[in-house]
Amino acid sequence: MKWIKTLVFSAFWLLVSLTAAALLSVAGAALYFSPGLPDVRQLQDFELHTPLRVFTRDGKLIGEFGEERRMAVSFDEIPEDFIQALLAAEDASFFEHRGVDPRGLARAAVELVSSGGDIQSGGSTITMQVARNYLLTLDRTFTRKIREILLALQMERILTKEEILELYVNKIFLGNRAYGIAAAAEVYYNKPLEELTLAEKAMIAGLPKAPSSFNPLANPERSLIRRNWILYRMRQLGNIDQATYEAAVQEPVTARRHVAQIEVDADYVAEMARQYAVERFGEEAYTGGYRIHTTLDSELQPYARQALARGLIDYDTRHGWRGPEEREIPSSLAEAQARTERRGLEEELAESPEIMQTARQAAERSQTRVEGIEGDVSNWLRVLERTPGFGPLQPAIVVASEGREMRVLTRGGELVTLNWDGLSWARAYRSPRARGPEPSSASEIAARGDLVRILQRNDGSWRLSQRPDAEGSIVVMEPDTGAILALQGGFSFNASKFNRAVQAQRQSGSIFKPFVFLAALDTGLMTASTVVNDAPVVMHDGSSLWRPVNASGDFLGPTRLREALARSRNLVTIRILQTLGLDSTIEYLEGFGFSRSRLPHGLSLALGSADLTPLEMTNAYAVLANGGLRVSPWFIERVSRGSDDNVLDEARPAIACRSCDEGQTEVVIDGRTYDVAPRVADPTAVYILRDMLRDVIESGTGRSALSLNRNDVVGKTGTTNNQRDGWFAGYNDDLVVTVWIGKDNNETIAEYGGNAALPIWIDFMGNALNGRPEARPEPPAGLVTARVDAQTGRRLADGQSGGISEIFHPDYLPDMEPRRVEQEIEQRSGSQGTGSYEAIF
């Protein structure tokens, strides 16, 4: 018995000694490492890297920028069974331990001894992982582990368990740019946390250990094993019962890659906001959690995007089929590889694992979906996966092309049949003004293996299409504020990031004419009934002769201004500008936002020779729509950080106050003070011009707009030399909309603005104004209505029969005697500058 007592006594003192040694070691380590440890208290105010997000005015997401996709959540927002899944996977005793788990550390110590200083599993608790992720490097070393333990012990004294877990779930990397569980739910399942099934929560809970190895997209089999193990642990820990466990493990892997959940497609505006954020905040824009609310209207933006896409496709269809995007693509991967190797282009086969995985999955799906395709179609699916969609156009590869029918393979592995009514349009393109004959069979259009584009129609059927050869833009503005309500800078942002709405400087053509006419009305030099001779004129600029003509090639002779504007007569507009004088007219035009340096100092200005952007033209028309008050375009309503309550910047535009007193500089609306936009045109002259522009719709070049069945819309068509640009700009009291169509290389579109741009404007306005009451201004006080002679424009005496009705500014009623602008030209000869041109005859 004595030796037993001795053994127990020795063991006791050995345990005491080891314990003391351990305590001394910990104390020594704490004394040694503590001075260099980060301050744990900084976690209480830690700012996570959060991407830049861009929204519409009503809070719908249109863009997200930043490498780390993160959506921070509070502890209370985490579903209980999600917490249970995370703890089952990472740290079952999280709510019991004080920051470290002795058993986990023991495992780490064994690995440390066996590996010679390299720790593999780590034995880390969630608290230790938070310490590592926020405050330390990610290297696996003994000294880092000591720091991790010490920081974890400090964190448990300063932070609550809930705060620690909240830090954990928002920081962890979960693959595919997803940081935090909320972002992972969106990336993998396109759902918020609370809508995930138990199996989906367990799948995400399995990712922190190895985001690549257990990724359900890259390694679906391993991720399934990991998920089911977590569900098994949850059952062991009593979190779920047997029935729930059995149901969850039977669920298939449903994860798919989802980009940011964009609610409104407005890539061009999102990019404008991104550029602003980088200029304002530098590179921190991508990580600082900034939120930009734009002025975009979530209802109008889709109408604008769809109208432009439809109009460009319709234009392209009218001009013929230019052939497949690619020809004779080999169907099998083996054939593609052999062909590539023969060409010595091995680098073309270098594909990311993600694309290859998607191609394999699509190939597997195609075995059951696609019938009637002989042989391996893996390479077709691979090509389709890497080929982007352009707007509503989707890529497809021709499987069979016989008779009057074509079958194509889609990116999803489905086989679609194109009937003759979706193919017969494909007459061969020969030039902008010429097409070949209608094809007699589908084989004349495309062959097996050709890459084409298809478009789904409203009835669900498909038709052949192609990326349009022309481009375009549409800008929608609120006339009283200058706020941009919708903007599309091209057919597809994927196809071209060049924003034609704000970057393309194009000749404006005849949509510029109303500003020349308004200058004449505003000065009182002319009225809507003034007669100007629509006749040939030759100008000399010192080195050459300029012989402007009308688009129709004819001449009407003496023509009233109202009729001249409705029929867009070039010679009349030139004579008006010549009468007004270039210098005074350019000074007047500056009030509409036009820069003097961008306006040519010559009579060609009257025909829209100035290179201007669609946004500039829309803003100028906004001044017409609001009655002559100078507003400026803007699209950022406010900028906040972290939350919408933390506002950093807020717009304060000058707004058009139609009811304000003359000289009033500020107005209060909804509790906010705004500057009053300055007046740059007489409201009566603007009203008369608007009435003249209505004739463009009623009887002029914009007659197609009568299909809207509205009396409150007015506008003007525009076409430039050789039909390089087609325009339509129009408005009512609520909306100003400008559409431009042209080619980036400045080649002809071979159509007038009334054919190319106006249908897009009508399409948009038909949707935008549907259900809205008509919005027209009230006639200004003092407006006079009088009868005039339709041929001479002179005012008829009371009681005199005949004539037509016309409206006038009370100060500018026409004389009873005939008067033509030629008389004014003679009187002004030599007294007003006309640029470098001299009228010869």
Short mmCIF file of N, CA and C in Angstrom, two decimals, residues 12 39 99 147 162 198 236 282 310 348 457 529 542 590 628 634 654 658 672 729 744 767 782 785 832:
data_model
loop_
_atom_site.label_atom_id
_atom_site.label_comp_id
_atom_site.label_asym_id
_atom_site.label_seq_id
_atom_site.Cartn_x
_atom_site.Cartn_y
_atom_site.Cartn_z
N PHE A 12 0.03 13.36 -8.04
CA PHE A 12 -0.61 14.63 -7.66
C PHE A 12 0.32 15.80 -7.88
N ASP A 39 -5.95 45.95 -30.52
CA ASP A 39 -6.96 46.29 -29.52
C ASP A 39 -8.29 45.65 -29.89
N GLY A 99 -14.12 31.14 -25.00
CA GLY A 99 -13.31 31.63 -26.10
C GLY A 99 -12.41 30.58 -26.70
N ARG A 147 -1.44 34.06 -30.34
CA ARG A 147 -2.11 35.37 -30.41
C ARG A 147 -3.63 35.19 -30.56
N GLU A 162 -23.47 37.00 -28.68
CA GLU A 162 -24.24 37.43 -29.83
C GLU A 162 -23.43 38.38 -30.72
N LEU A 198 -33.92 24.23 -44.68
CA LEU A 198 -32.92 23.74 -43.74
C LEU A 198 -31.72 23.17 -44.48
N GLN A 236 -27.75 14.83 -33.90
CA GLN A 236 -27.05 14.33 -32.72
C GLN A 236 -27.16 15.31 -31.56
N GLY A 282 -12.76 57.93 -54.28
CA GLY A 282 -11.58 57.14 -54.62
C GLY A 282 -11.89 55.65 -54.57
N ARG A 310 -36.47 47.18 -78.97
CA ARG A 310 -37.41 46.80 -80.01
C ARG A 310 -37.23 47.64 -81.27
N GLU A 348 -6.78 28.84 -76.87
CA GLU A 348 -8.22 29.03 -76.95
C GLU A 348 -8.99 28.01 -76.13
N ARG A 457 -40.86 36.10 -78.98
CA ARG A 457 -41.94 37.05 -79.22
C ARG A 457 -42.98 37.00 -78.11
N SER A 529 -47.38 83.48 -87.93
CA SER A 529 -47.96 83.71 -89.26
C SER A 529 -47.02 84.44 -90.21
N GLY A 542 -16.27 82.06 -98.39
CA GLY A 542 -14.93 82.54 -98.63
C GLY A 542 -14.09 81.59 -99.44
N GLU A 590 -27.60 80.04 -75.53
CA GLU A 590 -26.87 79.67 -74.32
C GLU A 590 -27.80 79.52 -73.13
N GLY A 628 -40.05 77.72 -70.30
CA GLY A 628 -38.95 78.67 -70.51
C GLY A 628 -38.06 78.89 -69.31
N TRP A 634 -29.63 66.17 -63.93
CA TRP A 634 -28.98 65.55 -62.77
C TRP A 634 -29.60 64.18 -62.55
N ALA A 654 -31.99 73.44 -59.01
CA ALA A 654 -32.88 74.57 -59.28
C ALA A 654 -34.08 74.04 -60.04
N ARG A 658 -43.49 77.29 -61.85
CA ARG A 658 -44.34 78.01 -62.79
C ARG A 658 -45.28 78.99 -62.08
N ARG A 672 -38.55 71.10 -47.99
CA ARG A 672 -37.19 71.37 -48.46
C ARG A 672 -37.17 72.63 -49.30
N ALA A 729 -37.50 64.30 -80.68
CA ALA A 729 -37.57 64.88 -79.34
C ALA A 729 -38.98 65.40 -79.13
N ASP A 744 -22.21 53.98 -84.87
CA ASP A 744 -21.03 54.49 -84.19
C ASP A 744 -19.95 54.94 -85.16
N ASN A 767 -46.50 53.43 -73.37
CA ASN A 767 -46.48 52.74 -72.07
C ASN A 767 -46.41 53.72 -70.91
N GLY A 782 -53.23 87.01 -71.48
CA GLY A 782 -52.99 87.99 -72.54
C GLY A 782 -52.83 87.39 -73.91
N THR A 785 -55.88 85.62 -79.90
CA THR A 785 -56.23 84.83 -81.09
C THR A 785 -56.78 85.77 -82.15
N GLN A 832 -26.08 93.09 -88.79
CA GLN A 832 -26.04 91.90 -87.95
C GLN A 832 -25.06 90.92 -88.56
#
